[in-house]
Short mmCIF file of C-alpha atoms and ligand atoms in Angstrom, two decimals:
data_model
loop_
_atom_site.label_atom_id
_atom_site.label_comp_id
_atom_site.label_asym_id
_atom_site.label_seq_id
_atom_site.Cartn_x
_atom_site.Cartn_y
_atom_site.Cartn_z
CA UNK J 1 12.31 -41.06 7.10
CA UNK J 2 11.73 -37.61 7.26
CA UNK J 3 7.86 -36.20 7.17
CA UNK J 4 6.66 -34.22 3.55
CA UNK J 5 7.73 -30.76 3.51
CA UNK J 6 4.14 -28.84 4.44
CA UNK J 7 3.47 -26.80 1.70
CA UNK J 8 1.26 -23.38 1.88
CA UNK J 9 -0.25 -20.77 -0.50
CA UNK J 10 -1.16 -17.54 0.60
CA UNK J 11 -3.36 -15.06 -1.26
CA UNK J 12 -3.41 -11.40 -0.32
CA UNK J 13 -5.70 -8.60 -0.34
CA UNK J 14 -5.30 -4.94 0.52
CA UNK J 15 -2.38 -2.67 0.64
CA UNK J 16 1.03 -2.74 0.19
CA UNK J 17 1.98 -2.86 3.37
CA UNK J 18 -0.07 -6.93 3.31
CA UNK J 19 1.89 -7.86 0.62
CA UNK J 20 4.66 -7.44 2.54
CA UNK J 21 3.74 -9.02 5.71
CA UNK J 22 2.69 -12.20 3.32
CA UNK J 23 6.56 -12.14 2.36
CA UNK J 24 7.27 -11.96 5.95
CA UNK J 25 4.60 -14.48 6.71
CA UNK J 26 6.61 -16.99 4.23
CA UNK J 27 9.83 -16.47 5.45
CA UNK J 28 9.26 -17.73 8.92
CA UNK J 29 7.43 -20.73 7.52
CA UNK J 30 10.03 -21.11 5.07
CA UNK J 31 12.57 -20.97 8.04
CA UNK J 32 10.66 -23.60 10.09
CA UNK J 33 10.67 -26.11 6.62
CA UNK J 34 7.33 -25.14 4.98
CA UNK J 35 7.33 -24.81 1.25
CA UNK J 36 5.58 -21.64 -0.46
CA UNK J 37 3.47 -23.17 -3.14
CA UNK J 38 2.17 -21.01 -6.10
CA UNK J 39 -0.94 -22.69 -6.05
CA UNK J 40 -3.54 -23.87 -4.16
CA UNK J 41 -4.86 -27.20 -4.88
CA UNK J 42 -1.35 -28.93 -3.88
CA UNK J 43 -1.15 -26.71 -0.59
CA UNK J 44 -1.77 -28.55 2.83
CA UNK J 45 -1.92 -24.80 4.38
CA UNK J 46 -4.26 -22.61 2.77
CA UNK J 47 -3.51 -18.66 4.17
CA UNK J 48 -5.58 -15.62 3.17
CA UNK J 49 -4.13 -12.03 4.40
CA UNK J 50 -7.21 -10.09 5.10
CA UNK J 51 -8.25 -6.34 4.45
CA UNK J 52 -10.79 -4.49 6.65
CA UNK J 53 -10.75 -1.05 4.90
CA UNK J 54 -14.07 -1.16 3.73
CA UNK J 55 -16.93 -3.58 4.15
CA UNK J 56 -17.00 -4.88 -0.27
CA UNK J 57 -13.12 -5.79 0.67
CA UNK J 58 -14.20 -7.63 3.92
CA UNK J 59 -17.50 -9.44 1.80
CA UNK J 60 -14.83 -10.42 -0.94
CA UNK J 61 -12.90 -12.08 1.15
CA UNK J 62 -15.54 -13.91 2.58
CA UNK J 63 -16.98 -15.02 -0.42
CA UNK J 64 -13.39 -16.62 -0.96
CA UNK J 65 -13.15 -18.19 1.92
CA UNK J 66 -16.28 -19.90 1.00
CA UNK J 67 -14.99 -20.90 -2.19
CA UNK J 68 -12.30 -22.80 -0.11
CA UNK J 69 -14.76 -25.14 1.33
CA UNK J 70 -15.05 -27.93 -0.75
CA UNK J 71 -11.01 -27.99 -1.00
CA UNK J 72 -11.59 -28.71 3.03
CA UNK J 73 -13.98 -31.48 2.12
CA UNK J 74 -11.92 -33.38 -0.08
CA UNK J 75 -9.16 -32.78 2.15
CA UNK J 76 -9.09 -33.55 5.05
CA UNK J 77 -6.42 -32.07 7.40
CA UNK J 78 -6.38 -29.16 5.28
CA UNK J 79 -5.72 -25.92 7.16
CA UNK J 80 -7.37 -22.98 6.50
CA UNK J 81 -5.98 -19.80 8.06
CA UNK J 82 -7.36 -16.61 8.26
CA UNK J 83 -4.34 -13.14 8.44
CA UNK J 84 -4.27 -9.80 8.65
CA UNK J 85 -6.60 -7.07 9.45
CA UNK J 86 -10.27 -9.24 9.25
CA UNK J 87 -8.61 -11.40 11.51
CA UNK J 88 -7.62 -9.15 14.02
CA UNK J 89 -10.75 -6.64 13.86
CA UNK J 90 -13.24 -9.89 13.90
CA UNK J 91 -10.94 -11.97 16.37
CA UNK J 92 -12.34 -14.97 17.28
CA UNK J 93 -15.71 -14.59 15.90
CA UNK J 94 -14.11 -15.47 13.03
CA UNK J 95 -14.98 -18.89 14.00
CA UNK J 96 -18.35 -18.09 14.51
CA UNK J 97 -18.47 -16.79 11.01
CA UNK J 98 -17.06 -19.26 9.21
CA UNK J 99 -16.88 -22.64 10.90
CA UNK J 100 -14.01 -24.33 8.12
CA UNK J 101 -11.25 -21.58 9.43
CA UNK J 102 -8.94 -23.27 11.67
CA UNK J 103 -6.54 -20.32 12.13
CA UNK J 104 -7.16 -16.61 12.97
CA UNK J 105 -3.73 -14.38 13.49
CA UNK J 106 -3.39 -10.95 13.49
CA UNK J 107 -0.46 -9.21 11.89
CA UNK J 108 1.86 -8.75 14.93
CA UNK J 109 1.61 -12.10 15.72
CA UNK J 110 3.26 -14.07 12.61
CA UNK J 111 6.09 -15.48 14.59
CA UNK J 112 3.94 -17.41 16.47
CA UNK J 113 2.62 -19.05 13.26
CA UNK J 114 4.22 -22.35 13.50
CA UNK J 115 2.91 -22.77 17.15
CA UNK J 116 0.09 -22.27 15.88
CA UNK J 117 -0.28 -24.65 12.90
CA UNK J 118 0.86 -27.40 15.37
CA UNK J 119 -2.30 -26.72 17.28
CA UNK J 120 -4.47 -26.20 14.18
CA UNK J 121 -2.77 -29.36 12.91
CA UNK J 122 -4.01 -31.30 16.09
CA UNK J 123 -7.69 -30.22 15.52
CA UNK J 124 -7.94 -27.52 17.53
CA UNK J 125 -8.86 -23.76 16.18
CA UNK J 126 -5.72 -22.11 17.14
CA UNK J 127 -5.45 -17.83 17.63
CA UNK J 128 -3.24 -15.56 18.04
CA UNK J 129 -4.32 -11.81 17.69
CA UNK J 130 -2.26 -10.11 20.23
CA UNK J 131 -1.34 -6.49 19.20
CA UNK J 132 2.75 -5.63 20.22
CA UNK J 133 3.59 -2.09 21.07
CA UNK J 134 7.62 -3.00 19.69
CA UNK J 135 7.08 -6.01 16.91
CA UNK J 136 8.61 -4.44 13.25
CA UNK J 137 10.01 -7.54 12.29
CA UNK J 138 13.43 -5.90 11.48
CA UNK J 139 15.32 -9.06 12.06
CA UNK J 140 12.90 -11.13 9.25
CA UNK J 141 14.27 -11.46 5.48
CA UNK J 142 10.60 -11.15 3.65
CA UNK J 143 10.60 -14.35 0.90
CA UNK J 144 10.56 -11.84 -2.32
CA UNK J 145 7.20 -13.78 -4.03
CA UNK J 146 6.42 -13.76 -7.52
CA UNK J 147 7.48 -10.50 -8.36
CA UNK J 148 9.50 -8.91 -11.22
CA UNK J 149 13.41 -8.85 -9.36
CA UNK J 150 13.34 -5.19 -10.06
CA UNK J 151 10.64 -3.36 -7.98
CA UNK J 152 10.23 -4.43 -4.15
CA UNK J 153 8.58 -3.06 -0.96
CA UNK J 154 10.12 -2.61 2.57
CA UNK J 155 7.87 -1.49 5.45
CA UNK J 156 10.36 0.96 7.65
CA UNK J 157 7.22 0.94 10.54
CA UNK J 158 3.99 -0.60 11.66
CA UNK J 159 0.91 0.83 13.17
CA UNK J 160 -0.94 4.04 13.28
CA UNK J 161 -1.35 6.80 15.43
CA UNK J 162 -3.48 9.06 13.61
CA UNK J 163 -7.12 8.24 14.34
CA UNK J 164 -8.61 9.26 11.10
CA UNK J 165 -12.61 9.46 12.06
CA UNK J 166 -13.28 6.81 9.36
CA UNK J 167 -10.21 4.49 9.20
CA UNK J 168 -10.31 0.99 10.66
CA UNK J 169 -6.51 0.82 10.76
CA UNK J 170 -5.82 1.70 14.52
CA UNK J 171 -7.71 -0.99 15.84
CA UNK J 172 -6.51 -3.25 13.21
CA UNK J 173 -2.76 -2.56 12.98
CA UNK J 174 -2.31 -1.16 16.98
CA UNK J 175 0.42 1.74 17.62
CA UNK J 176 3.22 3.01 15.88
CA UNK J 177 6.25 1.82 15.79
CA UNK J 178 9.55 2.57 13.96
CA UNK J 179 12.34 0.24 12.89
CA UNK J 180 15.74 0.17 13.09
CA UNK J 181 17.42 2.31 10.49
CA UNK J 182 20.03 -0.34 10.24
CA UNK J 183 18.12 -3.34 9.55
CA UNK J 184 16.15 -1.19 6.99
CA UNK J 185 19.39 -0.14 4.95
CA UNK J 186 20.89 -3.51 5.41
CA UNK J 187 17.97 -4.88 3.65
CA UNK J 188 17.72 -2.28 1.00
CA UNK J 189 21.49 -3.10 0.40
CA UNK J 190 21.09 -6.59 -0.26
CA UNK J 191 18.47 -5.89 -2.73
CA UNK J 192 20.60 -3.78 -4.53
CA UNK J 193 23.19 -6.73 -4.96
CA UNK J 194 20.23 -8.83 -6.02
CA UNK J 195 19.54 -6.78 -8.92
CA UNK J 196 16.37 -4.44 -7.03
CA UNK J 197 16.84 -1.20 -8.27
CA UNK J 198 13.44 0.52 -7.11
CA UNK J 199 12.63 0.69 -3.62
CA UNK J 200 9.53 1.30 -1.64
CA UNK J 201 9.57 2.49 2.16
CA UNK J 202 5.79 1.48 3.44
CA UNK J 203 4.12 3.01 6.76
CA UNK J 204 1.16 3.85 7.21
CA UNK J 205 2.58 8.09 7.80
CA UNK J 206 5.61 7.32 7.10
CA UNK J 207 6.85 11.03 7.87
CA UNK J 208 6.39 10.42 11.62
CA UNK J 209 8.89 7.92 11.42
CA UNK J 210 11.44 7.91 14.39
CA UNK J 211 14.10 5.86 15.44
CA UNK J 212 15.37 6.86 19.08
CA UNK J 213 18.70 5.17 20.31
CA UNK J 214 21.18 7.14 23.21
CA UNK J 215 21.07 10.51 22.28
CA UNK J 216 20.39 10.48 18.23
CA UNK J 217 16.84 10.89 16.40
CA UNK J 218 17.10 9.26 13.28
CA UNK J 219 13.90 11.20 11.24
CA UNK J 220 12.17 10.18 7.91
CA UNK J 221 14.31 12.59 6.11
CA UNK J 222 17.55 11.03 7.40
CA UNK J 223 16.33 7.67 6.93
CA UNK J 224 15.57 8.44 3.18
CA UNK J 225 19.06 10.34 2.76
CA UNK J 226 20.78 6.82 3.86
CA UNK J 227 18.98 5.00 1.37
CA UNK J 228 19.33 7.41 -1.30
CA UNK J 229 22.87 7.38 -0.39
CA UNK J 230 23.04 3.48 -1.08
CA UNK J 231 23.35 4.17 -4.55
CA UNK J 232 22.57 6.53 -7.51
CA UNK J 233 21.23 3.52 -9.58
CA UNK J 234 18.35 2.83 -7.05
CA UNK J 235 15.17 4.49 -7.15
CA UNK J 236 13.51 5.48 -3.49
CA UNK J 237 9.78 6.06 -3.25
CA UNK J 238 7.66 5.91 -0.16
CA UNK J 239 4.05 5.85 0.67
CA UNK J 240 2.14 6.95 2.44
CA UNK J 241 2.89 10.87 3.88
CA UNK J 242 0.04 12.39 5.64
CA UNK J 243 -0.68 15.72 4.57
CA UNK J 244 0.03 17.36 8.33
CA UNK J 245 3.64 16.56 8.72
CA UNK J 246 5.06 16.49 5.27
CA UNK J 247 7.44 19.17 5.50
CA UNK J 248 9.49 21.26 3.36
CA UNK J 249 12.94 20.13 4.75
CA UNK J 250 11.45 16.76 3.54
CA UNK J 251 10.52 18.00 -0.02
CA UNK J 252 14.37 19.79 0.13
CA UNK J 253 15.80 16.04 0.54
CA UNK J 254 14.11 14.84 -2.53
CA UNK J 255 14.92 17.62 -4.45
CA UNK J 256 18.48 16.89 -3.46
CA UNK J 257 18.67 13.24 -5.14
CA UNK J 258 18.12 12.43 -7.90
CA UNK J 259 17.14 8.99 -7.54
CA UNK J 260 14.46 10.16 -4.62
CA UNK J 261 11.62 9.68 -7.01
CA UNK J 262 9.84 12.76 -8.14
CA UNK J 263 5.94 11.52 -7.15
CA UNK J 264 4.12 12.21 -3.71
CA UNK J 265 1.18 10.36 -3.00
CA UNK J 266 -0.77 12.58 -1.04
CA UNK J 267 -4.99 11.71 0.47
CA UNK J 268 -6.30 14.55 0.54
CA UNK J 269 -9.72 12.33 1.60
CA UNK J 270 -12.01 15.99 1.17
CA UNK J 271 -11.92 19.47 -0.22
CA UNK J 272 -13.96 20.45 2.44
CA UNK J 273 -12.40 21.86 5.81
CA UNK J 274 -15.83 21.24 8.14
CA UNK J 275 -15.31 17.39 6.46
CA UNK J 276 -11.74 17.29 7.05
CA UNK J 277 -12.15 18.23 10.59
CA UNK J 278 -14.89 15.64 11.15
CA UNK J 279 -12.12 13.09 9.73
CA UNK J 280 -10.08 14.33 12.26
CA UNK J 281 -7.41 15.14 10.08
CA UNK J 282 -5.90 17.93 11.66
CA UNK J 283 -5.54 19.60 7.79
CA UNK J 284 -7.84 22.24 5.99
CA UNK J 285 -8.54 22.87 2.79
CA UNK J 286 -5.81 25.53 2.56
CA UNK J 287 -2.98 23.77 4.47
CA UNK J 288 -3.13 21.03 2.34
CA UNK J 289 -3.27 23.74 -0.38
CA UNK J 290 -0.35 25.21 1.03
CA UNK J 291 1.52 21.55 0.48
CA UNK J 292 0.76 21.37 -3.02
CA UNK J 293 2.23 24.75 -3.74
CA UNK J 294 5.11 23.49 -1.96
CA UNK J 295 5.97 20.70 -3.88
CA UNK J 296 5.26 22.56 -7.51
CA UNK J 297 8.08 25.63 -5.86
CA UNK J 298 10.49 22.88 -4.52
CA UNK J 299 9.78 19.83 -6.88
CA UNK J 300 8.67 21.06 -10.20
CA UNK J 301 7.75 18.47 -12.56
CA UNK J 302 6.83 15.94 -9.32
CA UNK J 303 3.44 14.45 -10.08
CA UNK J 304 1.04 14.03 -6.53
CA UNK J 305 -1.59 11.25 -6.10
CA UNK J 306 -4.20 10.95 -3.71
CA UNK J 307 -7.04 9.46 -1.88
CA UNK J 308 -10.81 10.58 -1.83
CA UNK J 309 -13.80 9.71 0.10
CA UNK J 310 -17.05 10.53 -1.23
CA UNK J 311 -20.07 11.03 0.97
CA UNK J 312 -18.34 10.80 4.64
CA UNK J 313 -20.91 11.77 7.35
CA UNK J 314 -23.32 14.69 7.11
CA UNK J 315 -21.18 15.50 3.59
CA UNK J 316 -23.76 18.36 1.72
CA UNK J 317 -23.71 19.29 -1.76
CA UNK J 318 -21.40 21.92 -1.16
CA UNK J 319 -18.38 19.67 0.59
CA UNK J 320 -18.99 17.74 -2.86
CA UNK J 321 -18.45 20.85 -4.65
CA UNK J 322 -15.24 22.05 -2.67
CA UNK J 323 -14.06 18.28 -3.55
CA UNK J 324 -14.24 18.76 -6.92
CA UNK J 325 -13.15 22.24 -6.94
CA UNK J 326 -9.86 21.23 -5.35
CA UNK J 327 -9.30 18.46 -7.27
CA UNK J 328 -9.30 20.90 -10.17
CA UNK J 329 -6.78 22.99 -8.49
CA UNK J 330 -4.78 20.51 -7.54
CA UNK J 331 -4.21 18.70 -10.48
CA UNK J 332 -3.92 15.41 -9.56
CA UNK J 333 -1.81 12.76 -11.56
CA UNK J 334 -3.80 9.92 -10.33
CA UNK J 335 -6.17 9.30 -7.64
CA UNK J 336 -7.82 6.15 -5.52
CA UNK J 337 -11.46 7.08 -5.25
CA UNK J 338 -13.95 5.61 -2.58
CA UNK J 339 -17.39 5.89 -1.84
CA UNK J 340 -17.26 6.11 2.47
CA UNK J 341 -18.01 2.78 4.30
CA UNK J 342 -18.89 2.83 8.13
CA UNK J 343 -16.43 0.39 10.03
CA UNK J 344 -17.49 -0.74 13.13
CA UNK J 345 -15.68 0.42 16.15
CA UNK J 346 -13.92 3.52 14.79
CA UNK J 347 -14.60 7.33 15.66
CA UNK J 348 -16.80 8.27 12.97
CA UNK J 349 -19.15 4.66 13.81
CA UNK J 350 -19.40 5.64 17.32
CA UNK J 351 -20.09 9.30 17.12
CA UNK J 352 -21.58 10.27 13.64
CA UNK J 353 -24.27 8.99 11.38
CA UNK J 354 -23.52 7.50 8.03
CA UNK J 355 -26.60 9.77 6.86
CA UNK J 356 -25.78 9.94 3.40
CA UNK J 357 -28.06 8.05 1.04
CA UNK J 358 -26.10 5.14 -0.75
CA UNK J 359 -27.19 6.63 -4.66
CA UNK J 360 -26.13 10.32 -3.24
CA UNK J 361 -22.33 8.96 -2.26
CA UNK J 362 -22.49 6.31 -5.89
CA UNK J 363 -23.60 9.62 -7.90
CA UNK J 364 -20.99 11.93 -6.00
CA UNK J 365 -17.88 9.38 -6.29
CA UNK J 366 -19.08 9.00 -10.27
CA UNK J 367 -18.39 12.96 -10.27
CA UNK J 368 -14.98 12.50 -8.72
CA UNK J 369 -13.80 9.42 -11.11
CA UNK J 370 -15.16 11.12 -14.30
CA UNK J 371 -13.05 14.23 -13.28
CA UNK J 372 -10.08 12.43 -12.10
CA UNK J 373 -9.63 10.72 -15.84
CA UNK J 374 -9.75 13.79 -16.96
CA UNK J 375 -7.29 15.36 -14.63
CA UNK J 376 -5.02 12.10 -15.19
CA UNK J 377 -5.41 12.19 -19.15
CA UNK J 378 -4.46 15.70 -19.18
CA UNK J 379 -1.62 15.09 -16.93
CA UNK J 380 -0.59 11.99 -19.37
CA UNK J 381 -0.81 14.66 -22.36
CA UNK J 382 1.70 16.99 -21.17
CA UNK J 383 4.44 14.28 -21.16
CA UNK J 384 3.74 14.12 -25.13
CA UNK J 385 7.35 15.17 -26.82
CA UNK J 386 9.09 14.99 -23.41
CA UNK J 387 12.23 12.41 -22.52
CA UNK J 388 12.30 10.51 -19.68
CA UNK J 389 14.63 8.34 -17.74
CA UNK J 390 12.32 4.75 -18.06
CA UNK J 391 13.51 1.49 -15.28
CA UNK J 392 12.48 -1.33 -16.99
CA UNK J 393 10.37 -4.02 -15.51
CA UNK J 394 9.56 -6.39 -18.01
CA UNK J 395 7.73 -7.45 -20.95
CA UNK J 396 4.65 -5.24 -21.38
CA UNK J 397 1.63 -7.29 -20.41
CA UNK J 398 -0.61 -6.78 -22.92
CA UNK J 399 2.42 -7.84 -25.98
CA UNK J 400 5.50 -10.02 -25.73
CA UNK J 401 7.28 -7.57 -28.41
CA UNK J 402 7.05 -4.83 -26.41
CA UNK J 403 8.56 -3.42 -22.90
CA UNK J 404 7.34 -2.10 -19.77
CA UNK J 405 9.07 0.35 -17.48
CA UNK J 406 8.35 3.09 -15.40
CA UNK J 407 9.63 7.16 -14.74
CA UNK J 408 10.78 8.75 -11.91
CA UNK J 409 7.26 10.28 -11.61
CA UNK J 410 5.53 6.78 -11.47
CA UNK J 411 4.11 6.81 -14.62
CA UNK J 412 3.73 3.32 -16.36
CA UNK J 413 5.42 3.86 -20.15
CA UNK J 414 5.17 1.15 -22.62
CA UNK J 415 7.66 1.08 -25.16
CA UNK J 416 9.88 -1.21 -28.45
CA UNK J 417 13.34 -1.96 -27.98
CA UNK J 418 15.65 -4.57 -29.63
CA UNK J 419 18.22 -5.22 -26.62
CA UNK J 420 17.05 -4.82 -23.20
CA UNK J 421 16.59 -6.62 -19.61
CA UNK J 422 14.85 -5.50 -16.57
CA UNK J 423 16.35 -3.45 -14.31
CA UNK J 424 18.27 -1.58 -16.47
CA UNK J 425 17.11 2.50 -16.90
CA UNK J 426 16.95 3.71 -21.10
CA UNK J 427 15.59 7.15 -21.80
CA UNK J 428 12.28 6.85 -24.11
CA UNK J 429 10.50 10.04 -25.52
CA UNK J 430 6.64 9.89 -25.10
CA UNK J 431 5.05 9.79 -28.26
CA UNK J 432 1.39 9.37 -27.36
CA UNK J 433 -0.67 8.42 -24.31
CA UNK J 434 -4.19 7.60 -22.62
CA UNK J 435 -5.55 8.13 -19.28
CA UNK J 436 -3.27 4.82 -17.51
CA UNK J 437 -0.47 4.75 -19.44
CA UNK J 438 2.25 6.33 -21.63
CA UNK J 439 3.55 5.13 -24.96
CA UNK J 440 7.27 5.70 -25.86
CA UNK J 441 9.95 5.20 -28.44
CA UNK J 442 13.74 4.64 -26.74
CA UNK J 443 16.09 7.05 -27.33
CA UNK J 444 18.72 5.57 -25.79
CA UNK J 445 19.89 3.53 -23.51
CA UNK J 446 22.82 3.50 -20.51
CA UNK J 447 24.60 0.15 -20.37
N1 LIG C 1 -14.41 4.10 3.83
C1 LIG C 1 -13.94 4.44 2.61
N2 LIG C 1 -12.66 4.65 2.33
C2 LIG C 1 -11.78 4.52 3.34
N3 LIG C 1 -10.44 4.67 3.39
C3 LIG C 1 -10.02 4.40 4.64
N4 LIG C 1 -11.06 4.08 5.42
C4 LIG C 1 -12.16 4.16 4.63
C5 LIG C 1 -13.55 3.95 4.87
N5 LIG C 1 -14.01 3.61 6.08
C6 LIG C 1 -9.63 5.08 2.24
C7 LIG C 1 -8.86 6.37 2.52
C8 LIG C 1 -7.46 5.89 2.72
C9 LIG C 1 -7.40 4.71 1.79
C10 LIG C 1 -6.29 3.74 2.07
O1 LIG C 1 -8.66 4.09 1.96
O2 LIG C 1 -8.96 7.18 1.38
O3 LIG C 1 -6.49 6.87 2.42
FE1 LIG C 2 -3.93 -2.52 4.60
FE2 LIG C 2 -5.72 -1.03 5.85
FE3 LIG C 2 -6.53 -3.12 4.46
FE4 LIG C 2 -5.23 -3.45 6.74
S1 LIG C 2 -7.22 -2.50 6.52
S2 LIG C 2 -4.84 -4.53 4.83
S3 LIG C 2 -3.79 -1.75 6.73
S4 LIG C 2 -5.57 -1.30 3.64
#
């Protein structure tokens, strides 16, 4: 008789990018007979993909882990695996930490993960947090989990090669690395034909994408004109550019399609140039300045997000102020606001002092969230009376009668309609709004 299928949960935390290495995760256990389970009482495997970004994401997780404990007790056998970026940054003093992990692997090394379970399986803590300078796993189908069939993420590289003063990511995530154009439209394809009808491309810059083969140089705005060129019934979005290299040829591209979604999520991290060059982020205030303008001449109507650090090394009143100021000029649609948290081992930990006082960076980031719902309220209000194009994902999650979709922009509109499914576009006016999300009545809808 054959043995029980082994079944495993996984629970992720961080960015995108870790959801979609836990899809890729579960398709090579799926491929090697292990059964995704939604839950985690029934699971013989219990996997949590780890964040490192800041040190509350890291404690969070270890406070899970904790929580696992008594599973592990009544249990025994149980495996408890540690992924991602905790696992790789903290290696094998993981073990140290937390005596009930079993399993550390770092995110190149998920190949290797049934290996490994047969040694964890035996009783032994099993590792694996080798960093690859080539691994994208282009060949790997990611196991689409417990999504909506209409919105998915594909990560078109790996790694980082930036070196941002603060970021963990480097040491967590190694080098940069392209994929093959091929495998990335090949998988967009079949996504299509599954119903998928908006599209993510995930890296960590992804406009230094770059695919070398013979003599041709396949850029990030080639790549995006292939996919766009799939279909005009799929939307394309991508995250995350890097202010230095997104150019205007790029912004010309998007312009060009018009199912190359009109929304640019942009960190700006500071308004302050002496910050922004102690980020190392070869920007100043005025060239990313000089990007904004360029997307209101070439994209009008495109909203930008960004990213914001408050209270990054040595940051003075004034950096605040330029923040602020900038935010203000910018306009933002939407931001993801952070007060700065020291990561051992990168630039800024080895070199500068996290000198300012923990109430100074709570009071400063307060400054920067009170503004931003402003910013993004105001930005909400100005889509009052206008018609947009709306791809419906579902049932809106707060009432059964009522659906959910979203614009080209990548604003969330909620909305009534008699006859509808997800996946299908219908073109609601907004009639009324608050800072998160936009209310609608259909207009129409295309078949
Ligand atoms: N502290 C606070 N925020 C950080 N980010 C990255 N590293 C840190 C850190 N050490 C933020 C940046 C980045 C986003 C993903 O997380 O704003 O763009
Ligand atoms: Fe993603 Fe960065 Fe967190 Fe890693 S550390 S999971 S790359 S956000």
């Amino acid at each position: 008789m054959k043995p029980p299928q082994k079944k495993f949960y996984i629970e992720t935390y961080g960015c995108q990018m870790n959801f979609s290495d836990s899809e890729i995760v579960s398709s090579v256990l799926a491929d090697q007979g292990f059964a995704l389970s939604p839950n985690y009482q029934e699971a013989d495997i219990i996997f949590v993909n780890t964040c490192s970004i800041r040190e509350n994401a890291e404690q969070r997780i270890r406070n899970r882990l904790q929580q696992f404990r008594p599973l592990k007790k009544k249990k025994p056998g149980l495996i408890l695996g540690v992924l991602g970026c905790m696992a790789e940054r903290l290696k094998d003093k993981l073990f140290e930490e937390d005596s009930y992990v079993d399993l550390i692997v770092g995110p190149d090394a998920y190949r290797d993960l049934p290996r490994l379970l047969e040694e964890a399986g035996s009783g032994q803590k099993a590792i694996n947090v080798i960093l690859s300078a080539d691994e994208t796993y282009a060949d790997i189908n990611p196991v689409r989990a417990g999504d909506n069939q209409v919105t998915a993420f594909i990560s078109i590289m790996r790694g980082c090669e930036n070196h941002c003063a603060y970021c963990v990511v480097p040491a967590t995530r190694g080098h940069e690395r392209s994929r093959d154009p091929r495998t990335i439209l090949a998988e967009v394809g079949k996504l299509f034909d599954e119903g998928y009808r908006d599209i993510t491309l995930l890296g960590q810059n992804v406009n230094s994408y770059r695919w070398v083969e013979n003599e041709t140089i396949t850029k990030f705005p080639e790549l995006l004109e292939m996919v766009a060129g799939l279909s005009s019934d799929l939307r394309i979005r991508f995250a995350t550019s890097h202010p230095k290299d997104l150019s205007d040829e790029l912004l010309h591209i998007i312009a060009g399609y018009e199912n190359i979604c009109k929304s640019i999520h942009l960190p700006i991290q500071s308004g302050s140039s002496r910050m922004l060059k102690l980020m190392n982020r070869r920007y100043d205030r005025e060239g990313y300045m000089s990007r904004i303008d360029a997307i209101r001449r070439i994209l009008p109507g495109c909203t930008v997000t960004t990213d914001i650090i408050s209270g990054f090394c040595s940051e003075k009143e004034e950096d605040h102020l330029e923040t602020i100021s900038l935010m203000k000029w910018a306009k933002f649609d939407y931001a993801f606001m952070f007060k700065y948290s020291e990561r051992p081992g990168t630039p800024a930990a080895k070199r500068l002092a996290d000198d300012v006082p923990e109430e100074i960076k709570s009071r400063r980031l307060d400054e920067i969230i009170r503004l931003q719902q402003k910013l993004s309220l105001k930005s909400n209000l100005a889509d009052v009376g206008k018609i947009f194009s709306v791809l419906v994902e579902g049932k809106s999650k707060r009432s059964a009668s009522e659906w959910m979709g979203r614009t080209s922009q990548n604003k969330v509109v909620v909305f009534q309609s008699e006859s509808l499914r997800p996946g299908v576009y219908t073109d609601v006016r907004i009639i009324s709004c608050t800072a998160a999300t936009l209310r609608g009545e259909e207009v129409s809808s295309r078949p």
